[in-house]
């Protein structure tokens, strides 16, 4: 059974991500853990002086949050009716990232799935600050980010973007392989290079990667482009009708910078794709 953590801020965007996750893993036995952090409310509503008042506020927040989480579970049961899936709700006063990391350790979670933006997300940004924070802080399990209000459609093609700059690990690719296998998807390995030929090291990593992915019969796509890698990849994703994109998180800030700077105006093709971030395993 897979354990999948679903952070929620009770927005429709968060619910859409939750629904999307139930469809990706429809054929798999899963326990979905819905978690909401009311840490920011505790900070603004409680008093360091009046301890009794503080405890009363926290208790009320726990009760209210748990009730709202149970309402979401009731709604998802009605919308999906899948006997493979079970659900539980968690309310926490910890910061969201800390609570999720503790939960990952405790439950040996397989994925964290969340929306790209919360209830207050601006229309001209691709990802909200909370999601960007999760990319930086959730490092021990894959993070699947679902764009705002994305309707589910079958995951037929998954683009795995890589530079072949390091060797790969079977364990770090396993979450990608699992989603591909469950959805009968084609994995299209996408590489952007300014030169026609790869180095010997890149070629060795290429052969290793395709050996590790051989059960999914991966396809190779080589993009020769002198522009920014992201521009070349985003053009490819739009032209090839890709349903999901995946990368391994190597550099601490690379993906975060990428999405902080991206806007709907200059990356319209990219907005409607689920994004699977795989943690690097040394």
Tab-separated table of C-alpha atoms in Angstrom:
chain	number	residue	atom	x	y	z
A	1	UNK	CA	0.000	0.000	0.000
A	2	UNK	CA	1.216	3.474	-0.875
A	3	UNK	CA	1.027	6.327	1.606
A	4	UNK	CA	0.387	9.704	-0.004
A	5	UNK	CA	0.398	13.003	1.895
A	6	UNK	CA	-1.968	15.737	0.701
A	7	UNK	CA	-1.430	19.220	2.206
A	8	UNK	CA	-4.554	21.356	2.071
A	9	UNK	CA	-5.462	24.975	2.745
A	10	UNK	CA	-9.133	24.115	2.019
A	11	UNK	CA	-9.016	25.837	-1.372
A	12	UNK	CA	-10.492	24.368	-4.546
A	13	UNK	CA	-6.971	24.245	-5.944
A	14	UNK	CA	-5.926	21.952	-3.107
A	15	UNK	CA	-8.985	19.762	-3.643
A	16	UNK	CA	-8.260	19.552	-7.378
A	17	UNK	CA	-4.761	18.285	-6.590
A	18	UNK	CA	-6.226	15.743	-4.175
A	19	UNK	CA	-8.691	14.501	-6.790
A	20	UNK	CA	-5.939	14.325	-9.403
A	21	UNK	CA	-3.855	12.146	-7.064
A	22	UNK	CA	-6.729	9.714	-6.537
A	23	UNK	CA	-7.000	9.294	-10.308
A	24	UNK	CA	-3.278	8.782	-10.925
A	25	UNK	CA	-3.241	6.091	-8.246
A	26	UNK	CA	-6.738	4.753	-8.954
A	27	UNK	CA	-5.511	1.183	-9.462
A	28	UNK	CA	-3.246	1.198	-6.397
A	29	UNK	CA	-4.125	0.555	-2.774
A	30	UNK	CA	-3.358	3.873	-1.076
A	31	UNK	CA	-3.770	5.630	2.231
A	32	UNK	CA	-4.196	9.365	1.665
A	33	UNK	CA	-3.269	11.545	4.633
A	34	UNK	CA	-4.848	15.001	4.477
A	35	UNK	CA	-2.888	17.537	6.509
A	36	UNK	CA	-3.533	21.168	7.357
A	37	UNK	CA	-1.238	23.440	9.363
A	38	UNK	CA	-2.844	26.235	11.382
A	39	UNK	CA	0.536	27.460	12.650
A	40	UNK	CA	0.062	30.970	11.240
A	41	UNK	CA	-3.319	31.296	12.978
A	42	UNK	CA	-1.810	30.230	16.291
A	43	UNK	CA	0.794	32.971	15.988
A	44	UNK	CA	-1.774	35.678	15.284
A	45	UNK	CA	-4.531	34.610	17.682
A	46	UNK	CA	-2.758	33.397	20.806
A	47	UNK	CA	-1.219	35.253	23.722
A	48	UNK	CA	2.111	34.514	25.380
A	49	UNK	CA	0.797	36.048	28.586
A	50	UNK	CA	-2.603	34.375	28.868
A	51	UNK	CA	-1.677	30.656	28.671
A	52	UNK	CA	-5.232	29.526	29.395
A	53	UNK	CA	-6.548	31.575	26.491
A	54	UNK	CA	-3.811	30.205	24.223
A	55	UNK	CA	-4.718	26.596	25.029
A	56	UNK	CA	-8.391	27.284	24.367
A	57	UNK	CA	-7.627	28.849	20.973
A	58	UNK	CA	-5.362	25.965	19.947
A	59	UNK	CA	-7.970	23.400	20.982
A	60	UNK	CA	-10.606	25.212	18.938
A	61	UNK	CA	-8.291	25.337	15.924
A	62	UNK	CA	-7.631	21.607	16.188
A	63	UNK	CA	-11.344	20.834	16.338
A	64	UNK	CA	-12.271	23.182	13.489
A	65	UNK	CA	-9.444	21.977	11.248
A	66	UNK	CA	-10.156	18.296	11.836
A	67	UNK	CA	-13.827	18.870	11.001
A	68	UNK	CA	-12.958	20.624	7.741
A	69	UNK	CA	-10.503	17.865	6.793
A	70	UNK	CA	-13.175	15.229	7.429
A	71	UNK	CA	-15.539	17.188	5.177
A	72	UNK	CA	-12.951	17.024	2.389
A	73	UNK	CA	-12.594	13.268	2.889
A	74	UNK	CA	-16.362	12.884	2.694
A	75	UNK	CA	-16.397	14.860	-0.558
A	76	UNK	CA	-13.583	12.860	-2.147
A	77	UNK	CA	-15.300	9.582	-1.228
A	78	UNK	CA	-18.422	10.760	-3.053
A	79	UNK	CA	-16.417	11.944	-6.078
A	80	UNK	CA	-14.221	8.846	-6.463
A	81	UNK	CA	-15.892	5.842	-4.759
A	82	UNK	CA	-12.689	3.774	-4.860
A	83	UNK	CA	-12.408	0.838	-2.468
A	84	UNK	CA	-8.630	0.801	-3.017
A	85	UNK	CA	-8.312	4.070	-1.117
A	86	UNK	CA	-8.445	4.891	2.582
A	87	UNK	CA	-8.135	8.312	4.187
A	88	UNK	CA	-7.125	10.009	7.392
A	89	UNK	CA	-6.981	13.628	8.534
A	90	UNK	CA	-4.304	15.462	10.508
A	91	UNK	CA	-4.458	18.957	11.985
A	92	UNK	CA	-1.196	20.429	13.225
A	93	UNK	CA	0.147	23.569	14.863
A	94	UNK	CA	3.612	22.893	13.424
A	95	UNK	CA	4.781	24.635	10.269
A	96	UNK	CA	3.596	22.735	7.216
A	97	UNK	CA	7.045	21.679	6.032
A	98	UNK	CA	8.086	20.458	9.482
A	99	UNK	CA	4.833	18.539	9.942
A	100	UNK	CA	5.149	16.919	6.520
A	101	UNK	CA	8.768	15.917	7.060
A	102	UNK	CA	7.858	14.323	10.395
A	103	UNK	CA	4.961	12.520	8.747
A	104	UNK	CA	7.192	11.277	5.919
A	105	UNK	CA	9.520	9.701	8.478
A	106	UNK	CA	6.733	8.235	10.603
A	107	UNK	CA	4.569	6.842	7.801
A	108	UNK	CA	7.314	6.080	5.243
A	109	UNK	CA	5.331	8.146	2.749
A	110	UNK	CA	5.747	7.472	-0.955
A	111	UNK	CA	4.593	10.842	-2.345
A	112	UNK	CA	3.510	14.330	-1.334
A	113	UNK	CA	0.891	15.785	-3.704
A	114	UNK	CA	-0.141	19.428	-3.602
A	115	UNK	CA	-1.562	22.225	-5.724
A	116	UNK	CA	0.708	24.740	-7.372
A	117	UNK	CA	-1.035	27.657	-5.655
A	118	UNK	CA	-3.193	28.157	-2.605
A	119	UNK	CA	-6.363	30.127	-2.087
A	120	UNK	CA	-4.590	33.486	-2.337
A	121	UNK	CA	-2.352	32.689	-5.322
A	122	UNK	CA	-1.899	35.546	-7.790
A	123	UNK	CA	-3.063	34.875	-11.333
A	124	UNK	CA	0.219	35.925	-12.951
A	125	UNK	CA	2.518	33.475	-11.131
A	126	UNK	CA	3.004	29.800	-11.848
A	127	UNK	CA	3.612	28.645	-8.299
A	128	UNK	CA	2.742	30.091	-4.919
A	129	UNK	CA	5.251	30.803	-2.168
A	130	UNK	CA	4.058	27.865	-0.079
A	131	UNK	CA	4.671	25.438	-2.957
A	132	UNK	CA	8.111	26.912	-3.628
A	133	UNK	CA	8.903	26.477	0.049
A	134	UNK	CA	7.865	22.820	-0.114
A	135	UNK	CA	10.171	22.254	-3.101
A	136	UNK	CA	13.062	23.518	-1.007
A	137	UNK	CA	12.182	21.732	2.219
A	138	UNK	CA	10.640	18.382	1.284
A	139	UNK	CA	13.688	16.371	0.265
A	140	UNK	CA	13.089	12.756	1.246
A	141	UNK	CA	10.058	11.889	-0.854
A	142	UNK	CA	8.824	12.804	-4.345
A	143	UNK	CA	6.734	15.941	-4.619
A	144	UNK	CA	3.982	15.942	-7.226
A	145	UNK	CA	2.704	19.450	-7.983
A	146	UNK	CA	-0.653	19.823	-9.721
A	147	UNK	CA	-1.403	23.104	-11.552
A	148	UNK	CA	-4.321	25.277	-10.572
A	149	UNK	CA	-7.757	23.791	-11.369
A	150	UNK	CA	-6.290	21.149	-13.697
A	151	UNK	CA	-8.872	18.625	-14.904
A	152	UNK	CA	-7.637	15.063	-14.849
A	153	UNK	CA	-6.816	13.350	-18.101
A	154	UNK	CA	-4.926	10.073	-18.594
A	155	UNK	CA	-1.162	10.283	-18.131
A	156	UNK	CA	-0.101	8.874	-21.494
A	157	UNK	CA	3.233	10.656	-21.922
A	158	UNK	CA	5.708	11.598	-19.194
A	159	UNK	CA	8.709	13.751	-20.087
A	160	UNK	CA	11.747	13.114	-17.917
A	161	UNK	CA	14.164	16.021	-18.367
A	162	UNK	CA	17.832	15.346	-17.684
A	163	UNK	CA	21.309	16.543	-18.572
A	164	UNK	CA	23.041	13.146	-18.158
A	165	UNK	CA	25.533	14.893	-15.868
A	166	UNK	CA	25.553	12.233	-13.162
A	167	UNK	CA	24.771	8.567	-12.719
A	168	UNK	CA	21.290	7.484	-11.687
A	169	UNK	CA	19.920	5.438	-8.847
A	170	UNK	CA	17.195	2.809	-9.214
A	171	UNK	CA	15.595	3.978	-5.980
A	172	UNK	CA	15.358	7.624	-7.030
A	173	UNK	CA	13.704	6.644	-10.323
A	174	UNK	CA	11.243	4.207	-8.687
A	175	UNK	CA	8.466	6.812	-8.078
A	176	UNK	CA	8.576	7.795	-11.751
A	177	UNK	CA	8.496	4.159	-12.861
A	178	UNK	CA	5.587	3.443	-10.494
A	179	UNK	CA	3.419	6.221	-11.959
A	180	UNK	CA	4.354	5.202	-15.500
A	181	UNK	CA	3.513	1.558	-14.849
A	182	UNK	CA	0.191	2.302	-13.117
A	183	UNK	CA	-0.954	4.548	-15.959
A	184	UNK	CA	0.588	2.651	-18.894
A	185	UNK	CA	2.514	5.799	-19.734
A	186	UNK	CA	5.379	6.303	-22.146
A	187	UNK	CA	8.470	7.880	-20.587
A	188	UNK	CA	10.132	10.289	-22.987
A	189	UNK	CA	13.633	11.144	-21.802
A	190	UNK	CA	14.381	14.713	-22.871
A	191	UNK	CA	17.889	16.120	-23.076
A	192	UNK	CA	18.893	19.596	-24.248
A	193	UNK	CA	22.472	20.068	-25.450
A	194	UNK	CA	24.300	22.827	-27.270
A	195	UNK	CA	26.579	20.254	-28.930
A	196	UNK	CA	25.704	17.399	-31.255
A	197	UNK	CA	27.842	14.886	-29.358
A	198	UNK	CA	27.619	13.928	-25.711
A	199	UNK	CA	30.720	13.492	-23.588
A	200	UNK	CA	31.876	10.003	-22.602
A	201	UNK	CA	30.483	10.551	-19.116
A	202	UNK	CA	27.107	11.665	-20.476
A	203	UNK	CA	26.994	8.669	-22.791
A	204	UNK	CA	27.689	6.293	-19.906
A	205	UNK	CA	24.936	7.930	-17.846
A	206	UNK	CA	22.601	7.752	-20.849
A	207	UNK	CA	23.126	3.992	-21.160
A	208	UNK	CA	22.674	3.485	-17.424
A	209	UNK	CA	19.439	5.499	-17.339
A	210	UNK	CA	17.864	3.583	-20.199
A	211	UNK	CA	18.858	0.310	-18.586
A	212	UNK	CA	17.171	1.349	-15.312
A	213	UNK	CA	14.022	2.426	-17.175
A	214	UNK	CA	13.891	-0.522	-19.588
A	215	UNK	CA	10.713	-1.965	-18.045
A	216	UNK	CA	8.891	1.163	-19.256
A	217	UNK	CA	10.388	1.083	-22.763
A	218	UNK	CA	11.582	4.711	-22.629
A	219	UNK	CA	12.007	6.874	-25.702
A	220	UNK	CA	14.923	9.239	-26.219
A	221	UNK	CA	14.462	12.856	-27.303
A	222	UNK	CA	17.562	14.909	-28.009
A	223	UNK	CA	17.013	18.654	-28.362
A	224	UNK	CA	19.843	20.614	-29.931
A	225	UNK	CA	19.301	24.182	-28.810
A	226	UNK	CA	21.531	27.122	-27.940
A	227	UNK	CA	18.871	28.927	-25.921
A	228	UNK	CA	18.015	28.417	-22.279
A	229	UNK	CA	17.247	24.775	-21.479
A	230	UNK	CA	13.890	25.698	-20.003
A	231	UNK	CA	12.751	27.451	-23.184
A	232	UNK	CA	13.688	24.449	-25.310
A	233	UNK	CA	11.996	21.980	-22.982
A	234	UNK	CA	8.820	24.053	-22.579
A	235	UNK	CA	8.462	24.303	-26.366
A	236	UNK	CA	8.893	20.551	-26.656
A	237	UNK	CA	6.301	19.853	-23.948
A	238	UNK	CA	3.696	21.932	-25.721
A	239	UNK	CA	4.402	20.511	-29.162
A	240	UNK	CA	4.441	16.845	-28.090
A	241	UNK	CA	1.238	16.845	-25.996
A	242	UNK	CA	3.061	15.753	-22.835
A	243	UNK	CA	0.864	14.935	-19.817
A	244	UNK	CA	3.423	15.155	-16.989
A	245	UNK	CA	6.992	16.350	-16.599
A	246	UNK	CA	9.556	15.024	-14.140
A	247	UNK	CA	13.055	16.006	-13.008
A	248	UNK	CA	15.481	15.017	-10.283
A	249	UNK	CA	16.142	17.822	-7.800
A	250	UNK	CA	19.904	18.387	-7.990
A	251	UNK	CA	20.713	21.984	-7.166
A	252	UNK	CA	19.112	23.505	-4.102
A	253	UNK	CA	17.657	26.562	-5.789
A	254	UNK	CA	17.545	25.711	-9.494
A	255	UNK	CA	13.917	24.595	-9.712
A	256	UNK	CA	12.758	27.215	-7.237
A	257	UNK	CA	14.371	30.037	-9.246
A	258	UNK	CA	12.923	28.578	-12.428
A	259	UNK	CA	9.337	28.759	-11.211
A	260	UNK	CA	9.653	31.990	-9.264
A	261	UNK	CA	10.685	33.775	-12.452
A	262	UNK	CA	8.211	31.997	-14.719
A	263	UNK	CA	4.903	33.718	-15.430
A	264	UNK	CA	1.778	32.754	-17.303
A	265	UNK	CA	2.772	35.201	-20.029
A	266	UNK	CA	6.077	33.572	-20.957
A	267	UNK	CA	5.315	29.953	-20.107
A	268	UNK	CA	1.694	29.396	-21.031
A	269	UNK	CA	2.356	25.927	-22.435
A	270	UNK	CA	3.820	24.795	-19.145
A	271	UNK	CA	1.035	25.826	-16.797
A	272	UNK	CA	-1.222	22.824	-17.336
A	273	UNK	CA	1.287	20.063	-16.616
A	274	UNK	CA	1.693	18.098	-13.394
A	275	UNK	CA	5.299	18.280	-12.226
A	276	UNK	CA	6.996	15.373	-10.432
A	277	UNK	CA	10.128	16.340	-8.500
A	278	UNK	CA	12.252	13.337	-7.552
A	279	UNK	CA	14.643	13.683	-4.618
A	280	UNK	CA	18.298	13.087	-5.349
A	281	UNK	CA	19.685	9.936	-3.722
A	282	UNK	CA	23.470	9.698	-3.330
